Amino acid sequence: MRSWEYMAVELPFEQWSPVIVSDVKVNKLPHIEAALNEWGMQGWELVNSQYRGGSGYAVFILKRERQ
């Protein structure tokens, strides 16, 4: 039976970079992208995220299969 380990992290939702994607102006968050990409290389998969309104932070829930 597969079993999972989970990680919950809170990252600041700031330092965005405005860019155009498919003719739409969006705000990219390079520090969050870098963290998620690093964790992805370690086997973590993002399963949920939520912006904590007014706090300036977002919570990310990740999982990976136990070894």
mmCIF file of C-alpha atoms in Angstrom:
data_model
loop_
_atom_site.group_PDB
_atom_site.id
_atom_site.type_symbol
_atom_site.label_atom_id
_atom_site.label_comp_id
_atom_site.label_asym_id
_atom_site.label_seq_id
_atom_site.Cartn_x
_atom_site.Cartn_y
_atom_site.Cartn_z
ATOM 1 C CA MET A 1 0.000 0.000 0.000
ATOM 2 C CA ARG A 2 1.310 3.435 -0.899
ATOM 3 C CA SER A 3 1.855 5.904 1.910
ATOM 4 C CA TRP A 4 2.568 9.609 1.736
ATOM 5 C CA GLU A 5 4.415 12.224 3.697
ATOM 6 C CA TYR A 6 3.174 15.804 3.647
ATOM 7 C CA MET A 7 4.771 19.209 3.960
ATOM 8 C CA ALA A 8 2.945 22.472 4.657
ATOM 9 C CA VAL A 9 4.818 25.706 4.043
ATOM 10 C CA GLU A 10 3.912 29.366 4.200
ATOM 11 C CA LEU A 11 5.656 31.716 1.775
ATOM 12 C CA PRO A 12 5.414 35.491 1.403
ATOM 13 C CA PHE A 13 3.196 36.494 -1.485
ATOM 14 C CA GLU A 14 5.262 39.456 -2.627
ATOM 15 C CA GLN A 15 8.052 40.425 -5.004
ATOM 16 C CA TRP A 16 5.988 39.737 -8.105
ATOM 17 C CA SER A 17 7.100 40.537 -11.620
ATOM 18 C CA PRO A 18 4.447 41.740 -14.071
ATOM 19 C CA VAL A 19 4.593 39.890 -17.412
ATOM 20 C CA ILE A 20 2.314 39.346 -20.391
ATOM 21 C CA VAL A 21 1.058 35.781 -20.940
ATOM 22 C CA SER A 22 -1.255 35.183 -23.938
ATOM 23 C CA ASP A 23 -2.001 38.926 -24.118
ATOM 24 C CA VAL A 24 -2.965 39.056 -20.429
ATOM 25 C CA LYS A 25 -0.954 40.960 -17.824
ATOM 26 C CA VAL A 26 -0.192 38.647 -14.881
ATOM 27 C CA ASN A 27 2.052 38.845 -11.838
ATOM 28 C CA LYS A 28 4.660 36.084 -11.671
ATOM 29 C CA LEU A 29 6.137 35.133 -8.318
ATOM 30 C CA PRO A 30 9.693 34.005 -9.116
ATOM 31 C CA HIS A 31 10.657 33.165 -5.501
ATOM 32 C CA ILE A 32 7.613 30.878 -5.156
ATOM 33 C CA GLU A 33 8.250 29.298 -8.573
ATOM 34 C CA ALA A 34 11.873 28.629 -7.582
ATOM 35 C CA ALA A 35 10.866 27.016 -4.271
ATOM 36 C CA LEU A 36 8.176 24.833 -5.884
ATOM 37 C CA ASN A 37 10.560 23.764 -8.671
ATOM 38 C CA GLU A 38 13.236 22.828 -6.109
ATOM 39 C CA TRP A 39 10.779 20.786 -4.057
ATOM 40 C CA GLY A 40 9.464 19.170 -7.250
ATOM 41 C CA MET A 41 13.002 17.945 -8.009
ATOM 42 C CA GLN A 42 13.012 16.395 -4.515
ATOM 43 C CA GLY A 43 9.841 14.459 -5.348
ATOM 44 C CA TRP A 44 7.275 16.764 -3.755
ATOM 45 C CA GLU A 45 3.965 17.352 -5.567
ATOM 46 C CA LEU A 46 1.768 20.387 -4.895
ATOM 47 C CA VAL A 47 -1.703 19.281 -3.805
ATOM 48 C CA ASN A 48 -3.210 22.546 -2.566
ATOM 49 C CA SER A 49 -2.468 26.217 -2.112
ATOM 50 C CA GLN A 50 -4.348 29.055 -0.507
ATOM 51 C CA TYR A 51 -3.707 32.767 -0.274
ATOM 52 C CA ARG A 52 -4.259 34.006 3.255
ATOM 53 C CA GLY A 53 -6.084 37.273 2.386
ATOM 54 C CA GLY A 54 -4.480 40.424 3.910
ATOM 55 C CA SER A 55 -1.638 38.447 5.548
ATOM 56 C CA GLY A 56 0.654 38.679 2.537
ATOM 57 C CA TYR A 57 1.344 34.934 2.715
ATOM 58 C CA ALA A 58 0.246 31.838 0.827
ATOM 59 C CA VAL A 59 0.130 28.310 2.258
ATOM 60 C CA PHE A 60 1.244 25.396 0.096
ATOM 61 C CA ILE A 61 0.527 21.731 0.860
ATOM 62 C CA LEU A 62 2.828 19.214 -0.822
ATOM 63 C CA LYS A 63 3.099 15.434 -0.712
ATOM 64 C CA ARG A 64 5.512 12.731 -1.811
ATOM 65 C CA GLU A 65 5.520 8.980 -1.551
ATOM 66 C CA ARG A 66 7.330 7.598 1.474
ATOM 67 C CA GLN A 67 10.484 5.673 0.672
#
